[in-house]
């Protein structure tokens, strides 16, 4: 990374303030070229920015952060400009004209922070989630990950594995190589305790539910009132409603936050066994597929006919045709609003239990896979009597921990992760 990058790191202009970041070995030269001198490190200085011909670009606050103790691990400068489009364009143009400078690509500042050891992979993933957080639950979980909650735990586990590995190596070097009798008396207990801690993390609610939202699918026969309830829950006329069977032909989804909890509601085609309408048949197939992906199904059909675990809901209780269902968890009218508040409160409470507690770090699919490998390797030590095989199990656990925080990873995976970031991050 011998080149120096720059990008607008604040929101798109116009705005009151625009922040341009510069990172790399020529950041100081760039700052000196525009501001006339490099200011005192880590102190805001008021400077006139101009190009070599003397043309004034702006009057701005500038900050200088000499590496390696910076966000990216490199020399870093920030220009706090007036946030007009023309000002930002002029300063970016001046930077682009300087030798050795180029515009950053999405996520490049954070990728340099990772490459230079300022953050690890788990923290980078937490930062990506923080930038995309839309609810308070998402924000607090992302803050925990970006702040290193998981990384610190993994470092502790890794050191304990290294300590255990040292005990095994001592046996291999100085003990009887036929068994593990010379290992410390509490060796297996310590490994079991470590595996249990990893298992506890694996049993936590996953990050995907928090990031994507608790998925609630509305299902039932045609004309059961699914679309009307869907519109009431998302507080929008998103679905077409009509007193005709088969109005809904596809799965319609809408992401909303209720009580600070992210949800994805899905309205589906009415379920019935036979239809001559090819389009409706496709909609029914898609509805059944949506049921398989649901975290929860609201069943608006006959009692006992919904999928396992579904909440039975009596709809349209404001109409004479409403059929009482003693087993229904809720009875509602999406038209008058009767019962809707109780349904929403129940959904919020259920979703909260399915998601990480506020402030808890949550594992994504990649992290979960690595921790699963580590747990399996640790559990395997209990069944081995050959110290060489015990050492191999501990090595596999250490490799899994290293992969989780990015000590061993691939360029393709890094490209996918840092591509989630904006250009100036």
PDB file of N, CA and C in Angstrom, residues 149-234:
ATOM      1  N   UNK A 149     -15.800  -6.803  21.402  1.00  0.00           N
ATOM      2  CA  UNK A 149     -16.295  -7.734  22.420  1.00  0.00           C
ATOM      3  C   UNK A 149     -15.980  -9.179  22.051  1.00  0.00           C
ATOM      4  N   UNK A 150     -16.282  -9.571  20.828  1.00  0.00           N
ATOM      5  CA  UNK A 150     -15.981 -10.939  20.387  1.00  0.00           C
ATOM      6  C   UNK A 150     -14.482 -11.140  20.245  1.00  0.00           C
ATOM      7  N   UNK A 151     -13.786 -10.149  19.718  1.00  0.00           N
ATOM      8  CA  UNK A 151     -12.347 -10.278  19.487  1.00  0.00           C
ATOM      9  C   UNK A 151     -11.593 -10.527  20.794  1.00  0.00           C
ATOM     10  N   UNK A 152     -11.973  -9.800  21.841  1.00  0.00           N
ATOM     11  CA  UNK A 152     -11.309 -10.001  23.142  1.00  0.00           C
ATOM     12  C   UNK A 152     -11.580 -11.406  23.673  1.00  0.00           C
ATOM     13  N   UNK A 153     -12.808 -11.878  23.486  1.00  0.00           N
ATOM     14  CA  UNK A 153     -13.131 -13.221  23.954  1.00  0.00           C
ATOM     15  C   UNK A 153     -12.330 -14.269  23.192  1.00  0.00           C
ATOM     16  N   UNK A 154     -12.235 -14.105  21.871  1.00  0.00           N
ATOM     17  CA  UNK A 154     -11.478 -15.056  21.057  1.00  0.00           C
ATOM     18  C   UNK A 154     -10.006 -15.036  21.445  1.00  0.00           C
ATOM     19  N   UNK A 155      -9.449 -13.853  21.714  1.00  0.00           N
ATOM     20  CA  UNK A 155      -8.051 -13.775  22.143  1.00  0.00           C
ATOM     21  C   UNK A 155      -7.838 -14.558  23.441  1.00  0.00           C
ATOM     22  N   UNK A 156      -8.791 -14.455  24.372  1.00  0.00           N
ATOM     23  CA  UNK A 156      -8.686 -15.202  25.630  1.00  0.00           C
ATOM     24  C   UNK A 156      -8.718 -16.701  25.361  1.00  0.00           C
ATOM     25  N   UNK A 157      -9.666 -17.139  24.524  1.00  0.00           N
ATOM     26  CA  UNK A 157      -9.746 -18.567  24.194  1.00  0.00           C
ATOM     27  C   UNK A 157      -8.459 -19.043  23.521  1.00  0.00           C
ATOM     28  N   UNK A 158      -7.937 -18.243  22.620  1.00  0.00           N
ATOM     29  CA  UNK A 158      -6.743 -18.634  21.886  1.00  0.00           C
ATOM     30  C   UNK A 158      -5.548 -18.797  22.828  1.00  0.00           C
ATOM     31  N   UNK A 159      -5.412 -17.886  23.781  1.00  0.00           N
ATOM     32  CA  UNK A 159      -4.301 -17.990  24.728  1.00  0.00           C
ATOM     33  C   UNK A 159      -4.442 -19.230  25.593  1.00  0.00           C
ATOM     34  N   UNK A 160      -5.650 -19.586  25.954  1.00  0.00           N
ATOM     35  CA  UNK A 160      -5.865 -20.794  26.760  1.00  0.00           C
ATOM     36  C   UNK A 160      -5.559 -22.053  25.947  1.00  0.00           C
ATOM     37  N   UNK A 161      -5.867 -22.017  24.665  1.00  0.00           N
ATOM     38  CA  UNK A 161      -5.503 -23.145  23.805  1.00  0.00           C
ATOM     39  C   UNK A 161      -3.990 -23.244  23.680  1.00  0.00           C
ATOM     40  N   UNK A 162      -3.322 -22.100  23.534  1.00  0.00           N
ATOM     41  CA  UNK A 162      -1.860 -22.108  23.447  1.00  0.00           C
ATOM     42  C   UNK A 162      -1.232 -22.664  24.725  1.00  0.00           C
ATOM     43  N   UNK A 163      -1.793 -22.303  25.879  1.00  0.00           N
ATOM     44  CA  UNK A 163      -1.290 -22.825  27.151  1.00  0.00           C
ATOM     45  C   UNK A 163      -1.471 -24.338  27.220  1.00  0.00           C
ATOM     46  N   UNK A 164      -2.651 -24.801  26.779  1.00  0.00           N
ATOM     47  CA  UNK A 164      -2.895 -26.247  26.767  1.00  0.00           C
ATOM     48  C   UNK A 164      -1.949 -26.943  25.796  1.00  0.00           C
ATOM     49  N   UNK A 165      -1.703 -26.321  24.650  1.00  0.00           N
ATOM     50  CA  UNK A 165      -0.792 -26.899  23.668  1.00  0.00           C
ATOM     51  C   UNK A 165       0.614 -27.020  24.238  1.00  0.00           C
ATOM     52  N   UNK A 166       1.013 -26.036  25.022  1.00  0.00           N
ATOM     53  CA  UNK A 166       2.346 -26.091  25.641  1.00  0.00           C
ATOM     54  C   UNK A 166       2.464 -27.284  26.581  1.00  0.00           C
ATOM     55  N   UNK A 167       1.377 -27.581  27.308  1.00  0.00           N
ATOM     56  CA  UNK A 167       1.398 -28.743  28.200  1.00  0.00           C
ATOM     57  C   UNK A 167       1.557 -30.034  27.406  1.00  0.00           C
ATOM     58  N   UNK A 168       0.871 -30.117  26.271  1.00  0.00           N
ATOM     59  CA  UNK A 168       0.974 -31.313  25.440  1.00  0.00           C
ATOM     60  C   UNK A 168       2.382 -31.436  24.855  1.00  0.00           C
ATOM     61  N   UNK A 169       2.946 -30.328  24.411  1.00  0.00           N
ATOM     62  CA  UNK A 169       4.296 -30.359  23.856  1.00  0.00           C
ATOM     63  C   UNK A 169       5.309 -30.818  24.895  1.00  0.00           C
ATOM     64  N   UNK A 170       5.078 -30.428  26.155  1.00  0.00           N
ATOM     65  CA  UNK A 170       5.984 -30.868  27.217  1.00  0.00           C
ATOM     66  C   UNK A 170       5.934 -32.383  27.385  1.00  0.00           C
ATOM     67  N   UNK A 171       4.737 -32.943  27.271  1.00  0.00           N
ATOM     68  CA  UNK A 171       4.607 -34.398  27.366  1.00  0.00           C
ATOM     69  C   UNK A 171       5.317 -35.072  26.192  1.00  0.00           C
ATOM     70  N   UNK A 172       5.135 -34.514  25.002  1.00  0.00           N
ATOM     71  CA  UNK A 172       5.769 -35.088  23.818  1.00  0.00           C
ATOM     72  C   UNK A 172       7.292 -35.033  23.915  1.00  0.00           C
ATOM     73  N   UNK A 173       7.798 -33.966  24.526  1.00  0.00           N
ATOM     74  CA  UNK A 173       9.251 -33.800  24.603  1.00  0.00           C
ATOM     75  C   UNK A 173       9.888 -34.617  25.720  1.00  0.00           C
ATOM     76  N   UNK A 174       9.165 -34.727  26.857  1.00  0.00           N
ATOM     77  CA  UNK A 174       9.821 -35.308  28.038  1.00  0.00           C
ATOM     78  C   UNK A 174       9.079 -36.479  28.652  1.00  0.00           C
ATOM     79  N   UNK A 175       7.859 -36.755  28.193  1.00  0.00           N
ATOM     80  CA  UNK A 175       7.074 -37.799  28.839  1.00  0.00           C
ATOM     81  C   UNK A 175       6.956 -39.053  28.013  1.00  0.00           C
ATOM     82  N   UNK A 176       6.067 -39.916  28.454  1.00  0.00           N
ATOM     83  CA  UNK A 176       5.760 -41.149  27.750  1.00  0.00           C
ATOM     84  C   UNK A 176       4.857 -40.815  26.577  1.00  0.00           C
ATOM     85  N   UNK A 177       5.311 -41.111  25.368  1.00  0.00           N
ATOM     86  CA  UNK A 177       4.573 -40.728  24.176  1.00  0.00           C
ATOM     87  C   UNK A 177       3.374 -41.629  23.895  1.00  0.00           C
ATOM     88  N   UNK A 178       3.151 -42.636  24.717  1.00  0.00           N
ATOM     89  CA  UNK A 178       2.062 -43.571  24.438  1.00  0.00           C
ATOM     90  C   UNK A 178       0.724 -43.106  24.992  1.00  0.00           C
ATOM     91  N   UNK A 179       0.711 -42.204  25.927  1.00  0.00           N
ATOM     92  CA  UNK A 179      -0.565 -41.739  26.484  1.00  0.00           C
ATOM     93  C   UNK A 179      -0.391 -40.323  27.007  1.00  0.00           C
ATOM     94  N   UNK A 180      -1.475 -39.785  27.579  1.00  0.00           N
ATOM     95  CA  UNK A 180      -1.455 -38.401  28.081  1.00  0.00           C
ATOM     96  C   UNK A 180      -1.483 -38.376  29.605  1.00  0.00           C
ATOM     97  N   UNK A 181      -1.012 -39.427  30.220  1.00  0.00           N
ATOM     98  CA  UNK A 181      -1.077 -39.514  31.677  1.00  0.00           C
ATOM     99  C   UNK A 181      -0.279 -38.423  32.367  1.00  0.00           C
ATOM    100  N   UNK A 182       0.745 -37.897  31.696  1.00  0.00           N
ATOM    101  CA  UNK A 182       1.593 -36.898  32.329  1.00  0.00           C
ATOM    102  C   UNK A 182       1.059 -35.474  32.176  1.00  0.00           C
ATOM    103  N   UNK A 183      -0.076 -35.306  31.531  1.00  0.00           N
ATOM    104  CA  UNK A 183      -0.681 -33.977  31.438  1.00  0.00           C
ATOM    105  C   UNK A 183      -1.189 -33.537  32.797  1.00  0.00           C
ATOM    106  N   UNK A 184      -1.313 -32.215  33.045  1.00  0.00           N
ATOM    107  CA  UNK A 184      -1.847 -31.740  34.327  1.00  0.00           C
ATOM    108  C   UNK A 184      -3.185 -32.387  34.643  1.00  0.00           C
ATOM    109  N   UNK A 185      -3.450 -32.591  35.929  1.00  0.00           N
ATOM    110  CA  UNK A 185      -4.656 -33.302  36.350  1.00  0.00           C
ATOM    111  C   UNK A 185      -5.933 -32.606  35.890  1.00  0.00           C
ATOM    112  N   UNK A 186      -5.869 -31.288  35.781  1.00  0.00           N
ATOM    113  CA  UNK A 186      -7.075 -30.539  35.398  1.00  0.00           C
ATOM    114  C   UNK A 186      -7.117 -30.230  33.906  1.00  0.00           C
ATOM    115  N   UNK A 187      -6.263 -30.899  33.114  1.00  0.00           N
ATOM    116  CA  UNK A 187      -6.170 -30.575  31.684  1.00  0.00           C
ATOM    117  C   UNK A 187      -7.518 -30.757  30.980  1.00  0.00           C
ATOM    118  N   UNK A 188      -8.124 -31.906  31.123  1.00  0.00           N
ATOM    119  CA  UNK A 188      -9.389 -32.185  30.436  1.00  0.00           C
ATOM    120  C   UNK A 188     -10.483 -31.248  30.942  1.00  0.00           C
ATOM    121  N   UNK A 189     -10.490 -30.972  32.242  1.00  0.00           N
ATOM    122  CA  UNK A 189     -11.507 -30.079  32.796  1.00  0.00           C
ATOM    123  C   UNK A 189     -11.389 -28.684  32.203  1.00  0.00           C
ATOM    124  N   UNK A 190     -10.136 -28.229  32.024  1.00  0.00           N
ATOM    125  CA  UNK A 190      -9.945 -26.895  31.441  1.00  0.00           C
ATOM    126  C   UNK A 190     -10.391 -26.861  29.983  1.00  0.00           C
ATOM    127  N   UNK A 191     -10.116 -27.919  29.237  1.00  0.00           N
ATOM    128  CA  UNK A 191     -10.553 -27.975  27.838  1.00  0.00           C
ATOM    129  C   UNK A 191     -12.077 -28.036  27.761  1.00  0.00           C
ATOM    130  N   UNK A 192     -12.690 -28.826  28.651  1.00  0.00           N
ATOM    131  CA  UNK A 192     -14.150 -28.913  28.665  1.00  0.00           C
ATOM    132  C   UNK A 192     -14.785 -27.571  29.010  1.00  0.00           C
ATOM    133  N   UNK A 193     -14.183 -26.854  29.953  1.00  0.00           N
ATOM    134  CA  UNK A 193     -14.722 -25.540  30.323  1.00  0.00           C
ATOM    135  C   UNK A 193     -14.634 -24.576  29.148  1.00  0.00           C
ATOM    136  N   UNK A 194     -13.517 -24.643  28.422  1.00  0.00           N
ATOM    137  CA  UNK A 194     -13.345 -23.791  27.249  1.00  0.00           C
ATOM    138  C   UNK A 194     -14.371 -24.143  26.176  1.00  0.00           C
ATOM    139  N   UNK A 195     -14.569 -25.432  25.935  1.00  0.00           N
ATOM    140  CA  UNK A 195     -15.552 -25.856  24.934  1.00  0.00           C
ATOM    141  C   UNK A 195     -16.952 -25.430  25.326  1.00  0.00           C
ATOM    142  N   UNK A 196     -17.256 -25.463  26.613  1.00  0.00           N
ATOM    143  CA  UNK A 196     -18.582 -25.035  27.076  1.00  0.00           C
ATOM    144  C   UNK A 196     -18.791 -23.544  26.843  1.00  0.00           C
ATOM    145  N   UNK A 197     -17.760 -22.752  27.078  1.00  0.00           N
ATOM    146  CA  UNK A 197     -17.874 -21.311  26.818  1.00  0.00           C
ATOM    147  C   UNK A 197     -18.141 -21.042  25.339  1.00  0.00           C
ATOM    148  N   UNK A 198     -17.423 -21.758  24.476  1.00  0.00           N
ATOM    149  CA  UNK A 198     -17.644 -21.602  23.038  1.00  0.00           C
ATOM    150  C   UNK A 198     -19.061 -22.026  22.683  1.00  0.00           C
ATOM    151  N   UNK A 199     -19.518 -23.119  23.269  1.00  0.00           N
ATOM    152  CA  UNK A 199     -20.869 -23.608  23.001  1.00  0.00           C
ATOM    153  C   UNK A 199     -21.922 -22.591  23.428  1.00  0.00           C
ATOM    154  N   UNK A 200     -21.680 -21.923  24.548  1.00  0.00           N
ATOM    155  CA  UNK A 200     -22.625 -20.897  25.013  1.00  0.00           C
ATOM    156  C   UNK A 200     -22.748 -19.772  23.990  1.00  0.00           C
ATOM    157  N   UNK A 201     -21.639 -19.385  23.396  1.00  0.00           N
ATOM    158  CA  UNK A 201     -21.682 -18.353  22.346  1.00  0.00           C
ATOM    159  C   UNK A 201     -22.439 -18.859  21.119  1.00  0.00           C
ATOM    160  N   UNK A 202     -22.243 -20.124  20.788  1.00  0.00           N
ATOM    161  CA  UNK A 202     -22.916 -20.684  19.619  1.00  0.00           C
ATOM    162  C   UNK A 202     -24.430 -20.758  19.815  1.00  0.00           C
ATOM    163  N   UNK A 203     -24.879 -20.852  21.062  1.00  0.00           N
ATOM    164  CA  UNK A 203     -26.315 -20.951  21.333  1.00  0.00           C
ATOM    165  C   UNK A 203     -27.004 -19.588  21.369  1.00  0.00           C
ATOM    166  N   UNK A 204     -26.239 -18.519  21.263  1.00  0.00           N
ATOM    167  CA  UNK A 204     -26.842 -17.187  21.277  1.00  0.00           C
ATOM    168  C   UNK A 204     -27.654 -16.946  20.001  1.00  0.00           C
ATOM    169  N   UNK A 205     -28.648 -16.045  20.061  1.00  0.00           N
ATOM    170  CA  UNK A 205     -29.353 -15.648  18.830  1.00  0.00           C
ATOM    171  C   UNK A 205     -28.366 -15.106  17.805  1.00  0.00           C
ATOM    172  N   UNK A 206     -28.638 -15.372  16.541  1.00  0.00           N
ATOM    173  CA  UNK A 206     -27.706 -15.050  15.469  1.00  0.00           C
ATOM    174  C   UNK A 206     -27.858 -13.615  14.970  1.00  0.00           C
ATOM    175  N   UNK A 207     -26.790 -13.131  14.358  1.00  0.00           N
ATOM    176  CA  UNK A 207     -26.769 -11.757  13.852  1.00  0.00           C
ATOM    177  C   UNK A 207     -27.697 -11.572  12.657  1.00  0.00           C
ATOM    178  N   UNK A 208     -27.922 -12.645  11.870  1.00  0.00           N
ATOM    179  CA  UNK A 208     -28.724 -12.501  10.660  1.00  0.00           C
ATOM    180  C   UNK A 208     -30.142 -12.066  10.983  1.00  0.00           C
ATOM    181  N   UNK A 209     -30.721 -12.610  12.057  1.00  0.00           N
ATOM    182  CA  UNK A 209     -32.076 -12.210  12.443  1.00  0.00           C
ATOM    183  C   UNK A 209     -32.103 -10.742  12.827  1.00  0.00           C
ATOM    184  N   UNK A 210     -31.084 -10.305  13.538  1.00  0.00           N
ATOM    185  CA  UNK A 210     -31.015  -8.906  13.938  1.00  0.00           C
ATOM    186  C   UNK A 210     -30.798  -7.999  12.737  1.00  0.00           C
ATOM    187  N   UNK A 211     -29.925  -8.404  11.817  1.00  0.00           N
ATOM    188  CA  UNK A 211     -29.594  -7.561  10.679  1.00  0.00           C
ATOM    189  C   UNK A 211     -30.740  -7.510   9.666  1.00  0.00           C
ATOM    190  N   UNK A 212     -31.328  -8.662   9.388  1.00  0.00           N
ATOM    191  CA  UNK A 212     -32.343  -8.735   8.335  1.00  0.00           C
ATOM    192  C   UNK A 212     -33.750  -8.483   8.847  1.00  0.00           C
ATOM    193  N   UNK A 213     -33.960  -8.666  10.154  1.00  0.00           N
ATOM    194  CA  UNK A 213     -35.275  -8.476  10.729  1.00  0.00           C
ATOM    195  C   UNK A 213     -35.955  -9.806  11.023  1.00  0.00           C
ATOM    196  N   UNK A 214     -36.797  -9.812  12.041  1.00  0.00           N
ATOM    197  CA  UNK A 214     -37.574 -10.991  12.422  1.00  0.00           C
ATOM    198  C   UNK A 214     -38.646 -11.193  11.362  1.00  0.00           C
ATOM    199  N   UNK A 215     -38.605 -12.337  10.688  1.00  0.00           N
ATOM    200  CA  UNK A 215     -39.442 -12.558   9.504  1.00  0.00           C
ATOM    201  C   UNK A 215     -40.784 -13.166   9.901  1.00  0.00           C
ATOM    202  N   UNK A 216     -41.859 -12.419   9.670  1.00  0.00           N
ATOM    203  CA  UNK A 216     -43.219 -12.844  10.010  1.00  0.00           C
ATOM    204  C   UNK A 216     -43.995 -13.021   8.707  1.00  0.00           C
ATOM    205  N   UNK A 217     -44.490 -14.234   8.471  1.00  0.00           N
ATOM    206  CA  UNK A 217     -45.234 -14.541   7.250  1.00  0.00           C
ATOM    207  C   UNK A 217     -46.715 -14.693   7.584  1.00  0.00           C
ATOM    208  N   UNK A 218     -47.548 -13.984   6.847  1.00  0.00           N
ATOM    209  CA  UNK A 218     -48.994 -14.087   6.997  1.00  0.00           C
ATOM    210  C   UNK A 218     -49.499 -15.127   6.013  1.00  0.00           C
ATOM    211  N   UNK A 219     -50.203 -16.125   6.521  1.00  0.00           N
ATOM    212  CA  UNK A 219     -50.642 -17.228   5.668  1.00  0.00           C
ATOM    213  C   UNK A 219     -52.066 -17.619   6.010  1.00  0.00           C
ATOM    214  N   UNK A 220     -52.708 -18.269   5.036  1.00  0.00           N
ATOM    215  CA  UNK A 220     -54.081 -18.727   5.219  1.00  0.00           C
ATOM    216  C   UNK A 220     -54.747 -18.914   3.879  1.00  0.00           C
ATOM    217  N   UNK A 221     -56.022 -19.275   3.870  1.00  0.00           N
ATOM    218  CA  UNK A 221     -56.735 -19.481   2.609  1.00  0.00           C
ATOM    219  C   UNK A 221     -57.023 -18.158   1.915  1.00  0.00           C
ATOM    220  N   UNK A 222     -57.483 -18.206   0.666  1.00  0.00           N
ATOM    221  CA  UNK A 222     -57.836 -16.970  -0.032  1.00  0.00           C
ATOM    222  C   UNK A 222     -58.913 -16.188   0.727  1.00  0.00           C
ATOM    223  N   UNK A 223     -58.834 -14.862   0.625  1.00  0.00           N
ATOM    224  CA  UNK A 223     -59.826 -13.957   1.204  1.00  0.00           C
ATOM    225  C   UNK A 223     -59.922 -14.048   2.724  1.00  0.00           C
ATOM    226  N   UNK A 224     -58.815 -14.403   3.390  1.00  0.00           N
ATOM    227  CA  UNK A 224     -58.841 -14.513   4.849  1.00  0.00           C
ATOM    228  C   UNK A 224     -58.536 -13.190   5.535  1.00  0.00           C
ATOM    229  N   UNK A 225     -58.141 -12.169   4.773  1.00  0.00           N
ATOM    230  CA  UNK A 225     -57.803 -10.879   5.365  1.00  0.00           C
ATOM    231  C   UNK A 225     -56.321 -10.683   5.589  1.00  0.00           C
ATOM    232  N   UNK A 226     -55.498 -11.493   4.920  1.00  0.00           N
ATOM    233  CA  UNK A 226     -54.043 -11.403   5.115  1.00  0.00           C
ATOM    234  C   UNK A 226     -53.499 -10.054   4.659  1.00  0.00           C
ATOM    235  N   UNK A 227     -53.899  -9.621   3.468  1.00  0.00           N
ATOM    236  CA  UNK A 227     -53.352  -8.379   2.923  1.00  0.00           C
ATOM    237  C   UNK A 227     -53.790  -7.168   3.733  1.00  0.00           C
ATOM    238  N   UNK A 228     -55.026  -7.199   4.237  1.00  0.00           N
ATOM    239  CA  UNK A 228     -55.495  -6.093   5.065  1.00  0.00           C
ATOM    240  C   UNK A 228     -54.697  -6.023   6.362  1.00  0.00           C
ATOM    241  N   UNK A 229     -54.444  -7.174   6.964  1.00  0.00           N
ATOM    242  CA  UNK A 229     -53.626  -7.194   8.185  1.00  0.00           C
ATOM    243  C   UNK A 229     -52.193  -6.782   7.869  1.00  0.00           C
ATOM    244  N   UNK A 230     -51.664  -7.245   6.745  1.00  0.00           N
ATOM    245  CA  UNK A 230     -50.311  -6.860   6.324  1.00  0.00           C
ATOM    246  C   UNK A 230     -50.205  -5.342   6.238  1.00  0.00           C
ATOM    247  N   UNK A 231     -51.152  -4.699   5.581  1.00  0.00           N
ATOM    248  CA  UNK A 231     -51.132  -3.235   5.456  1.00  0.00           C
ATOM    249  C   UNK A 231     -51.202  -2.561   6.812  1.00  0.00           C
ATOM    250  N   UNK A 232     -51.979  -3.124   7.730  1.00  0.00           N
ATOM    251  CA  UNK A 232     -52.107  -2.525   9.060  1.00  0.00           C
ATOM    252  C   UNK A 232     -50.805  -2.649   9.848  1.00  0.00           C
ATOM    253  N   UNK A 233     -50.127  -3.781   9.702  1.00  0.00           N
ATOM    254  CA  UNK A 233     -48.893  -3.988  10.455  1.00  0.00           C
ATOM    255  C   UNK A 233     -47.756  -3.113   9.927  1.00  0.00           C
ATOM    256  N   UNK A 234     -47.694  -2.939   8.608  1.00  0.00           N
ATOM    257  CA  UNK A 234     -46.616  -2.118   8.040  1.00  0.00           C
ATOM    258  C   UNK A 234     -47.032  -0.649   7.933  1.00  0.00           C
TER     259      UNK A 234
END
